[in-house]
PDB file of C-alpha atoms and ligand atoms in Angstrom:
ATOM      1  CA  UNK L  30     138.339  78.297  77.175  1.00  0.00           C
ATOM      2  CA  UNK L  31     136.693  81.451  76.181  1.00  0.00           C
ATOM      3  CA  UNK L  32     135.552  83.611  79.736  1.00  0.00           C
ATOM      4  CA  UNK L  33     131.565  82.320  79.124  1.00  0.00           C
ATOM      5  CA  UNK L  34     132.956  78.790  78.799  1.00  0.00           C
ATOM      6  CA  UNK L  35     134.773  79.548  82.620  1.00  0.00           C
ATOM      7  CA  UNK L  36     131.429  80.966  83.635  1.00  0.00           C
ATOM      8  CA  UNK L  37     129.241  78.432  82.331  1.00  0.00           C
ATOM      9  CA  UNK L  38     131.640  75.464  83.043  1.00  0.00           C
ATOM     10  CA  UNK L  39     131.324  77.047  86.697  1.00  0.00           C
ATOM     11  CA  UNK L  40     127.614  77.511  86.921  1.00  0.00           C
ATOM     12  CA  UNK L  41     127.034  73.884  86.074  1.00  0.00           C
ATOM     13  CA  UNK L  42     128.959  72.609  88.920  1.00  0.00           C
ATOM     14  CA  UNK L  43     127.011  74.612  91.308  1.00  0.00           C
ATOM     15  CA  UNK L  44     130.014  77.454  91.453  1.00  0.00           C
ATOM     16  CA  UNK L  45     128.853  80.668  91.658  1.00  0.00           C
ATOM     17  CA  UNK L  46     131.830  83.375  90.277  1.00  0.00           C
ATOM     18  CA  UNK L  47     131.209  86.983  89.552  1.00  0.00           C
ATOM     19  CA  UNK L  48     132.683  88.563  85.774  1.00  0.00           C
ATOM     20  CA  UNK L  49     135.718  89.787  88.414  1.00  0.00           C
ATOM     21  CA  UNK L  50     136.766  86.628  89.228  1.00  0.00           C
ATOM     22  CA  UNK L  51     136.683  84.661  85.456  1.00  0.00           C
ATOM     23  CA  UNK L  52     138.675  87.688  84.741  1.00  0.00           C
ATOM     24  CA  UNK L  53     141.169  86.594  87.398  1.00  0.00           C
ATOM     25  CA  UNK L  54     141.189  83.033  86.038  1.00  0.00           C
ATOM     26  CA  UNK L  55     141.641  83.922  82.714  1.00  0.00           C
ATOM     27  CA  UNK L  56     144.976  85.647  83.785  1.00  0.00           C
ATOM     28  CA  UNK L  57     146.173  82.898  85.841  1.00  0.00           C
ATOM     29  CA  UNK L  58     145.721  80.631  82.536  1.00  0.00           C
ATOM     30  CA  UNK L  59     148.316  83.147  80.539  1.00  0.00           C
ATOM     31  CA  UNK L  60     150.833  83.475  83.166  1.00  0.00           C
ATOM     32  CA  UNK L  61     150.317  79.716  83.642  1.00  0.00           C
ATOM     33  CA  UNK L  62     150.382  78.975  79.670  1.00  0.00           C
ATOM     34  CA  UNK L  63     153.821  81.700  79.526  1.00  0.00           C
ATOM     35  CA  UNK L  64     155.168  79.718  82.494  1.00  0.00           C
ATOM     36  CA  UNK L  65     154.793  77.047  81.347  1.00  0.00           C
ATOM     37  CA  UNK L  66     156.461  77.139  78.292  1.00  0.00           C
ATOM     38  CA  UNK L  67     159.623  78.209  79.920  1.00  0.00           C
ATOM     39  CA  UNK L  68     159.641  76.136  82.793  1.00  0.00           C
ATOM     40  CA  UNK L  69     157.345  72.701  82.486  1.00  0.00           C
ATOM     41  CA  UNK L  70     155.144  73.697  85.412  1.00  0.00           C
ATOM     42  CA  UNK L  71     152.238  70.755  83.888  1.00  0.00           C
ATOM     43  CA  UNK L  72     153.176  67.953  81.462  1.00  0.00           C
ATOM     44  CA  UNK L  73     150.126  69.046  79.547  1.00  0.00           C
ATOM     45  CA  UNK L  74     151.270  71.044  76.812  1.00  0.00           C
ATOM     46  CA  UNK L  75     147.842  71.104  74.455  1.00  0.00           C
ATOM     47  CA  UNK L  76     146.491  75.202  75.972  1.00  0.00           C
ATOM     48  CA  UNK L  77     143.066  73.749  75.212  1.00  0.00           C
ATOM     49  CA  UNK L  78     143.546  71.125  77.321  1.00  0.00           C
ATOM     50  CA  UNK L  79     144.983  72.589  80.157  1.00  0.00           C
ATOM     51  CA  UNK L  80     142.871  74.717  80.582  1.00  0.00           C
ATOM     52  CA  UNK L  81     139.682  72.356  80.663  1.00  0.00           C
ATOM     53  CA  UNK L  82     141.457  69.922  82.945  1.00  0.00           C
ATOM     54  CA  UNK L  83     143.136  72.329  84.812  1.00  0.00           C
ATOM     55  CA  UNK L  84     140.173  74.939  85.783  1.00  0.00           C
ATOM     56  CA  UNK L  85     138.169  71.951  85.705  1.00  0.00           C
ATOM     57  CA  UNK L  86     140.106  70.123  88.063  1.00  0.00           C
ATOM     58  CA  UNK L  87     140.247  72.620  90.224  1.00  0.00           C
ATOM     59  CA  UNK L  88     136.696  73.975  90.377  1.00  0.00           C
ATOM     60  CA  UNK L  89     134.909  70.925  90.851  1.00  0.00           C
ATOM     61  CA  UNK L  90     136.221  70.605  94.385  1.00  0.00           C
ATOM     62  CA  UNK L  91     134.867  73.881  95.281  1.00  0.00           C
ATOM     63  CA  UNK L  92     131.567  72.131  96.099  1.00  0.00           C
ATOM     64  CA  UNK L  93     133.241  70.033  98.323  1.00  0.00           C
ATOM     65  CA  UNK L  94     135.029  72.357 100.699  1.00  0.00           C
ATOM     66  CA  UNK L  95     132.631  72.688 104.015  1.00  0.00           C
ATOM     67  CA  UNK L  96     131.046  76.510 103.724  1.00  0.00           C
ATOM     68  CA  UNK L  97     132.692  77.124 107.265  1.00  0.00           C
ATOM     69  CA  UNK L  98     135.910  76.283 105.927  1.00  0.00           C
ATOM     70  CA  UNK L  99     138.273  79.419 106.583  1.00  0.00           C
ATOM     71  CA  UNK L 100     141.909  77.687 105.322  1.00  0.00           C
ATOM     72  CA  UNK L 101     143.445  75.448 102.854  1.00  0.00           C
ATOM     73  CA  UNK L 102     146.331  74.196 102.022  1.00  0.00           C
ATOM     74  CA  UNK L 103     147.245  72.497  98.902  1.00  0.00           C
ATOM     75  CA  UNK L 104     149.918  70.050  99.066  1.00  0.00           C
ATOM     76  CA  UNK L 105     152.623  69.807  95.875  1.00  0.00           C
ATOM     77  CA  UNK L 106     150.733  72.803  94.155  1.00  0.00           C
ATOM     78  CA  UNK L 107     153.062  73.194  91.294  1.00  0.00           C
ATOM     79  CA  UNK L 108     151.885  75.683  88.956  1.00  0.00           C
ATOM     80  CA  UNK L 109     148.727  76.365  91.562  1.00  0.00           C
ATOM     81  CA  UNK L 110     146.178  73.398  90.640  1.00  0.00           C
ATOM     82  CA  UNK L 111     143.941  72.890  92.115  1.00  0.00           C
ATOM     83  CA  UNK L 112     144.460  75.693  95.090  1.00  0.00           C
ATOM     84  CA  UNK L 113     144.698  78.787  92.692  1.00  0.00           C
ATOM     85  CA  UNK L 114     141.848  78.744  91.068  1.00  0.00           C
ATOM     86  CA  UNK L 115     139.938  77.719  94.261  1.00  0.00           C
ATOM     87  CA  UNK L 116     141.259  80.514  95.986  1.00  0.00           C
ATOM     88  CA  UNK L 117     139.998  83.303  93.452  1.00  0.00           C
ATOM     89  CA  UNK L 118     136.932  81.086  93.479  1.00  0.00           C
ATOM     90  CA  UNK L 119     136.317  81.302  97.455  1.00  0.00           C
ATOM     91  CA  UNK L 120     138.192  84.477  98.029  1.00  0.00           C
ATOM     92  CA  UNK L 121     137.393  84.433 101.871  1.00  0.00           C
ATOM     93  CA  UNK L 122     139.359  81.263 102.364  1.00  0.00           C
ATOM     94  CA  UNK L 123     142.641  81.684 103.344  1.00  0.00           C
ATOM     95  CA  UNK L 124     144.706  79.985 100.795  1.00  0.00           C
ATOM     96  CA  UNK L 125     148.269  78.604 101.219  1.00  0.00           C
ATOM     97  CA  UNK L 126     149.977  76.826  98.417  1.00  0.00           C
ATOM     98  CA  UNK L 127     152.740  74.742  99.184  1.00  0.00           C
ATOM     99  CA  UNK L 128     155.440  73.131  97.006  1.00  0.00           C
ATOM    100  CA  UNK L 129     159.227  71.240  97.472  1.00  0.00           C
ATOM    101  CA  UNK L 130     160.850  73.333  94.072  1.00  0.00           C
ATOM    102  CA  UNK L 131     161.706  77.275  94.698  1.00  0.00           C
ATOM    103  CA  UNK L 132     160.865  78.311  91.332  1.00  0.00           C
ATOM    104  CA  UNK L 133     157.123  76.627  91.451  1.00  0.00           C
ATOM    105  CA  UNK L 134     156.986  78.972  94.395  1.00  0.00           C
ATOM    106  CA  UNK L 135     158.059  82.080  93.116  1.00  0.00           C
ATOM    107  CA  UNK L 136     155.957  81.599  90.224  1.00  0.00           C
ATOM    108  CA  UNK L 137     152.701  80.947  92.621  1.00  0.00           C
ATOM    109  CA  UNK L 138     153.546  84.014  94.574  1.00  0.00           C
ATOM    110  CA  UNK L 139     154.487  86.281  91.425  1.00  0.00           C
ATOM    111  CA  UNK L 140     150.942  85.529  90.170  1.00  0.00           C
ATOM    112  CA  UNK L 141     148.995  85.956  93.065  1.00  0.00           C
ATOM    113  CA  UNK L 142     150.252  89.344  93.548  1.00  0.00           C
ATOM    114  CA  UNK L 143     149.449  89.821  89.262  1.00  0.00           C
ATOM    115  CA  UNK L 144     146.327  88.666  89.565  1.00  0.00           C
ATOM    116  CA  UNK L 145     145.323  90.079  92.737  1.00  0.00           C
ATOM    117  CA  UNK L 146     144.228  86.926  94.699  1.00  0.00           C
ATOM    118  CA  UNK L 147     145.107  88.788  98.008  1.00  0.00           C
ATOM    119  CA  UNK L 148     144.132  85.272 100.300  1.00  0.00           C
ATOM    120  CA  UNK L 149     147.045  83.503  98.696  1.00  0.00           C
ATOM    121  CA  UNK L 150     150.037  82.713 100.368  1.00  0.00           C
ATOM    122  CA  UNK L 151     153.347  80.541  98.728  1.00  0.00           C
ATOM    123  CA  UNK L 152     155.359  78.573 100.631  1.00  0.00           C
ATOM    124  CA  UNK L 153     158.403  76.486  99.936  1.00  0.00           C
ATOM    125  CA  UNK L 154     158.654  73.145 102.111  1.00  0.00           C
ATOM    126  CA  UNK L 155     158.821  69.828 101.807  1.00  0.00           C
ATOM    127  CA  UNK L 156     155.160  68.259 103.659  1.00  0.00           C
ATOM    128  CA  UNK L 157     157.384  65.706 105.894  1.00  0.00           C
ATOM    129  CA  UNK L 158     159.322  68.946 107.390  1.00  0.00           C
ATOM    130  CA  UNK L 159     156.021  71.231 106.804  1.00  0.00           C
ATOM    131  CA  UNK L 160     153.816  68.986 108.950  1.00  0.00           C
ATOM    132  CA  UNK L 161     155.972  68.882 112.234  1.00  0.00           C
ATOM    133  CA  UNK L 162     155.990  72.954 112.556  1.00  0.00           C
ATOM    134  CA  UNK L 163     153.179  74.152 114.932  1.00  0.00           C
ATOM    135  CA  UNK L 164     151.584  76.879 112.887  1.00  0.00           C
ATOM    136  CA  UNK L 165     150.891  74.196 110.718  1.00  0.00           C
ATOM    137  CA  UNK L 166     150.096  71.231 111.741  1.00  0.00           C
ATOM    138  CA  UNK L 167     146.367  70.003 112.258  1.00  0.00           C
ATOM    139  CA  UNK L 168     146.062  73.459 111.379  1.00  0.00           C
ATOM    140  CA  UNK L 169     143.911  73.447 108.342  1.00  0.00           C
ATOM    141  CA  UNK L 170     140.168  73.076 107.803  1.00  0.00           C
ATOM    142  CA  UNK L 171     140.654  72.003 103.771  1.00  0.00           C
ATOM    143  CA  UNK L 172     144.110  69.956 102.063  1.00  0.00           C
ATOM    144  CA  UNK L 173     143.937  69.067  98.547  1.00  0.00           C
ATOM    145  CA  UNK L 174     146.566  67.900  96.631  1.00  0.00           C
ATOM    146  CA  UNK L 175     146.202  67.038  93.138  1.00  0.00           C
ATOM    147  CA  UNK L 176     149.128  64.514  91.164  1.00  0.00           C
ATOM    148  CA  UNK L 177     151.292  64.319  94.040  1.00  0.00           C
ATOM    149  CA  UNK L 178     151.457  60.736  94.911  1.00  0.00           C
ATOM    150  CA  UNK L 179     149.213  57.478  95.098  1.00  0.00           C
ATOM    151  CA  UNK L 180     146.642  57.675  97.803  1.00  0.00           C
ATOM    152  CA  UNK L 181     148.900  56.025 100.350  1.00  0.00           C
ATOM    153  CA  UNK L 182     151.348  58.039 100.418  1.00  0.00           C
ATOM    154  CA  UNK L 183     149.387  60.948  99.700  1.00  0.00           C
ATOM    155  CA  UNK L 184     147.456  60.385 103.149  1.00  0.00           C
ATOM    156  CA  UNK L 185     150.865  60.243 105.361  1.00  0.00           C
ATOM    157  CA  UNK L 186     151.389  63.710 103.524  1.00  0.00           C
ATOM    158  CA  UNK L 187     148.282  65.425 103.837  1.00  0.00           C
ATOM    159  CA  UNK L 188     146.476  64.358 106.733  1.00  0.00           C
ATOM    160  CA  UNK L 189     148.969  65.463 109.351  1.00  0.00           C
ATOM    161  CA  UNK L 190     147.859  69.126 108.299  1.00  0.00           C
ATOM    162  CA  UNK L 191     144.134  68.813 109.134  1.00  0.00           C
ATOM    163  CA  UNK L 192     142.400  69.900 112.250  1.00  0.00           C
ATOM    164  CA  UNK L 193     139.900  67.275 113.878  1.00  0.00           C
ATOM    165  CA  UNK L 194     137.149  67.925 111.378  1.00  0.00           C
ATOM    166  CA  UNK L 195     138.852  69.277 108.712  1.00  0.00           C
ATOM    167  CA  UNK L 196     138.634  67.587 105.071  1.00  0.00           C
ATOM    168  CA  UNK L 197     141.077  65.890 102.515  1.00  0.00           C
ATOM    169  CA  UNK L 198     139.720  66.666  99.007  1.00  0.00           C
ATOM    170  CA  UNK L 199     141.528  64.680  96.206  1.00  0.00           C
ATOM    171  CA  UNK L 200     141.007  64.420  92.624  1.00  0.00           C
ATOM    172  CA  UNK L 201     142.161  61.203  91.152  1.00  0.00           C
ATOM    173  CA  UNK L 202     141.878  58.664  88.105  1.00  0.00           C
ATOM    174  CA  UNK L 203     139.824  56.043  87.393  1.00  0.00           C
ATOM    175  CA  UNK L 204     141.337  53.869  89.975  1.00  0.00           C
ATOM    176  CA  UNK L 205     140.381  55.625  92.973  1.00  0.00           C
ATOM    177  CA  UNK L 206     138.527  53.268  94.793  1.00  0.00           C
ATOM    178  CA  UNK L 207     141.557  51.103  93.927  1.00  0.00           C
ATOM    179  CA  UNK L 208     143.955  53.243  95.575  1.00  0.00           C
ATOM    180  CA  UNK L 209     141.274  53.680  98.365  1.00  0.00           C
ATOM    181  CA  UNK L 210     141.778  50.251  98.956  1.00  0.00           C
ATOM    182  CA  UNK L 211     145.114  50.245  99.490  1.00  0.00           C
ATOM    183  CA  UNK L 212     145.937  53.011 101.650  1.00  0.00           C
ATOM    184  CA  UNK L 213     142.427  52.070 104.423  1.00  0.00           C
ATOM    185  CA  UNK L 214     145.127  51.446 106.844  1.00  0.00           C
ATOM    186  CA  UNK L 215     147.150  54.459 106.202  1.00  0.00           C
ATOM    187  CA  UNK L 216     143.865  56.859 106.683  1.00  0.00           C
ATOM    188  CA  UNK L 217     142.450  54.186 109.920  1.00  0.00           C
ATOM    189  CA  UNK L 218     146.590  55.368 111.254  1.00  0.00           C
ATOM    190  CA  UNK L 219     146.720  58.803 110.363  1.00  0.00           C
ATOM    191  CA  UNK L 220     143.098  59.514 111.854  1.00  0.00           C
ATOM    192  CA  UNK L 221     140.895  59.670 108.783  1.00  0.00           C
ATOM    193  CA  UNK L 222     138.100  58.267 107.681  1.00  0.00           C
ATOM    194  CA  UNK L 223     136.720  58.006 103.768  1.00  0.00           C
ATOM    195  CA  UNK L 224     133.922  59.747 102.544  1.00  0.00           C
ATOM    196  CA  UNK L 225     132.455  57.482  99.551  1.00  0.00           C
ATOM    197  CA  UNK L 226     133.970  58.260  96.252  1.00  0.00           C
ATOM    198  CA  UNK L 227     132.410  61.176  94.329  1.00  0.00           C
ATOM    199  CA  UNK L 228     132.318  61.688  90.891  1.00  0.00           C
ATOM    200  CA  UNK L 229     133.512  64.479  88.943  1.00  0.00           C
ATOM    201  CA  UNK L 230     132.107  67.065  85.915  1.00  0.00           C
ATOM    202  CA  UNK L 231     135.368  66.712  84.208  1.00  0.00           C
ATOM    203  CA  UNK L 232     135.848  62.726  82.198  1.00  0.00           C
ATOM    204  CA  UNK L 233     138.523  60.463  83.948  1.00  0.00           C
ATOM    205  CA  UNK L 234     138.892  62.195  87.416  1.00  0.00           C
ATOM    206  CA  UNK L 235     137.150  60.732  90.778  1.00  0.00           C
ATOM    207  CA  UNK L 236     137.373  63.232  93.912  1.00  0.00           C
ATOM    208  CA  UNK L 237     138.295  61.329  96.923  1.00  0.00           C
ATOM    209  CA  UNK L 238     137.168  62.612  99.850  1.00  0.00           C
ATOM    210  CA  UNK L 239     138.629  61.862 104.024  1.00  0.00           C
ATOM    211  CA  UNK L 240     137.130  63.678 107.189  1.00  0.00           C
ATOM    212  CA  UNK L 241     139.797  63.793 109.701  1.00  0.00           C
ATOM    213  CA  UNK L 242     138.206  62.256 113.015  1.00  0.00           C
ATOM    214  CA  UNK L 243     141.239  61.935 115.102  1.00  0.00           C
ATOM    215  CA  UNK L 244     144.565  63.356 115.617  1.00  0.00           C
ATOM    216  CA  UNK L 245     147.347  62.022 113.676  1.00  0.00           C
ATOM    217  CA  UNK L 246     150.310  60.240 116.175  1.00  0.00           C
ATOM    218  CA  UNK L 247     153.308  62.196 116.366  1.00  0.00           C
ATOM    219  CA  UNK L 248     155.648  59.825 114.612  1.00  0.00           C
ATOM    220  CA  UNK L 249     154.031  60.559 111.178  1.00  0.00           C
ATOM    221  CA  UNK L 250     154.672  62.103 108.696  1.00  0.00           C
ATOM    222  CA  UNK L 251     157.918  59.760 108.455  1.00  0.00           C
ATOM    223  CA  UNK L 252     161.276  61.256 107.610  1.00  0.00           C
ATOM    224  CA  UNK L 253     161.321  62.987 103.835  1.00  0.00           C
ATOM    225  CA  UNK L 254     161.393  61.000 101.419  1.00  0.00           C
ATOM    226  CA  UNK L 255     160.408  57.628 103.597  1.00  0.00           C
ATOM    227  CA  UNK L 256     156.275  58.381 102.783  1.00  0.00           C
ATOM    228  CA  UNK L 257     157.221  57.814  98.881  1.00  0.00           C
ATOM    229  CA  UNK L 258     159.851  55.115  99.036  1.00  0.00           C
ATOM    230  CA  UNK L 259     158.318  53.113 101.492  1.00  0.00           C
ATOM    231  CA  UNK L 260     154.609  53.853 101.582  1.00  0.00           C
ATOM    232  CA  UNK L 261     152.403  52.439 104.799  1.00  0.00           C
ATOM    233  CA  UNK L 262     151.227  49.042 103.977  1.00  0.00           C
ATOM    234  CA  UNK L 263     147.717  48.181 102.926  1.00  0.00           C
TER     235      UNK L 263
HETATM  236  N1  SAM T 302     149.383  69.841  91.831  1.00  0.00           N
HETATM  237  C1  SAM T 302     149.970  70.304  90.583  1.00  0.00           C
HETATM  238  C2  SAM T 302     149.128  69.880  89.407  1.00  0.00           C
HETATM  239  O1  SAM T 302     148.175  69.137  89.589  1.00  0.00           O
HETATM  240  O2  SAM T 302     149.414  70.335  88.279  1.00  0.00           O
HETATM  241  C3  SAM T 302     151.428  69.804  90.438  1.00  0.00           C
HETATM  242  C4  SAM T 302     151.593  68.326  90.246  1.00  0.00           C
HETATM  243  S1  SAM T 302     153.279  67.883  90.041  1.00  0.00           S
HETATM  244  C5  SAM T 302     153.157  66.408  89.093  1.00  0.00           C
HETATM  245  C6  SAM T 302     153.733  67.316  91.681  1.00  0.00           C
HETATM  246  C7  SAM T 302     154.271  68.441  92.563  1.00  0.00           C
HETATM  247  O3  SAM T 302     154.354  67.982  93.909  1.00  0.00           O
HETATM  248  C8  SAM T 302     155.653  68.911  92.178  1.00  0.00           C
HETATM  249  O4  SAM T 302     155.622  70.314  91.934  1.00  0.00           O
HETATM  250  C9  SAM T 302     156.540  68.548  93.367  1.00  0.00           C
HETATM  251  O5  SAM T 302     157.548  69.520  93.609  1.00  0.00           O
HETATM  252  C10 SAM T 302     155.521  68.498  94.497  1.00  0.00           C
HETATM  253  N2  SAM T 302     155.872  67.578  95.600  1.00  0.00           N
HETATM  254  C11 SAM T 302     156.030  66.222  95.529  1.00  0.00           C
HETATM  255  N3  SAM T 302     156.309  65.706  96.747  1.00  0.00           N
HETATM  256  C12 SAM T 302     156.318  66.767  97.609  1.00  0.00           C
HETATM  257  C13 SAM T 302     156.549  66.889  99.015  1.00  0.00           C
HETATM  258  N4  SAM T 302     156.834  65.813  99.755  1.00  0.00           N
HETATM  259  N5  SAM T 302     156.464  68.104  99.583  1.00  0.00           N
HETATM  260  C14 SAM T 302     156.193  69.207  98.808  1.00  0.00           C
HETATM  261  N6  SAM T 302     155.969  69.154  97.485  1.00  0.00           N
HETATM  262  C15 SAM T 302     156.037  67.949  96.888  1.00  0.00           C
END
């Protein structure tokens, strides 16, 4: 993706981003290209292609964050997608990307400090231990998560990090309303409520979207682990 196909790609969706900040994507593309080579940070391996689905991805949720949103967290961020690029896209959100594997981490916080995204912060955790500290639980105005885990167990960890009010924003596959289906007791439980299905700019991807109306009970998220193995029952 040349830097007018980021612009222009943006633009379309609505996503207004100055020459400064396609700059600051372009970089987090190379370190994320370099990274990846050494340390399979994305299964996609094609540099074309990740960086279509990738920026894509990421920037058409941008248009779904609520413009009083001030935080975000973005659950199993990996090699940043989708919270990087949305955090050099809204640069006044606070952005924190979590993920389970140390060296995902350091990478994330390596290239924030490269690229300059000053509103990013890295953290290591796993979202079952994550969720039960104070400063972060129902914390958040904004989760994402992209290719974490189906919808069901997605929702037991994600939702425990939004405030009453707050927003899940989730890109998924073609089967979205499928998996919407089966975790509608998981979001009723955890104090969400779904947002009809949107659909994406980029081919194949469906954003799934769930308001957080009340809080989530204390016994969730479950023990590590127990969210994946045994997900909450349709
Ligand atoms: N979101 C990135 C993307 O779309 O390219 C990474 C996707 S990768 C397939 C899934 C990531 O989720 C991994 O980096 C893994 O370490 C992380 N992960 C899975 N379960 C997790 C959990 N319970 N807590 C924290 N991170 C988790």
């Amino acid at each position: 993706m040349t830097l007018n196909q980021i612009q222009s790609f943006a633009h379309g969706i609505g996503v207004s981003i100055e020459p400064s900040q396609v700059q600051m994507l372009d970089l987090y593309l190379d370190l994320l290209l370099d990274a990846n080579a050494q340390f399979n940070l994305t299964r996609i391996t094609d540099p074309a292609q990740i960086e279509t689905r990738l920026i894509g991805d990421s920037l058409a949720l941008v248009p779904h964050i609520p413009r009083a949103a001030r935080s975000l967290l973005d659950v199993g961020s990996g090699g940043g997608v989708p919270g990087m690029p949305i955090a050099i896209a809204r640069p006044r959100l606070e952005v924190t990307l979590m993920d389970a594997t140390g060296k995902k981490v350091r990478f994330l916080g390596e290239t924030a400090a490269v690229i300059g995204a000053n509103n990013v912060t890295a953290v290591q955790a796993r979202a079952e231990e994550l969720a039960r500290e104070r400063d972060h639980r129902e914390r958040y105005d904004v989760v994402t998560a992209r290719a974490v885990a189906r919808l069901a167990t997605l929702i037991e960890l994600a939702l425990p990090f939004l405030r009453i009010g707050g927003r899940g924003i989730f890109p998924k596959g073609s089967a979205a309303e499928e998996e919407l289906d089966e975790a509608a007791h998981a979001i009723r439980l955890l104090g969400g409520e779904a947002r009809p299905v949107q659909e994406s700019p980029v081919e194949g991807t469906r954003i799934v979207l769930i308001d957080k109306i009340r809080p989530t009970p204390s016994e969730f998220p479950r023990r590590t682990g127990i969210p994946n193995k045994t997900p909450l029952p349709g």
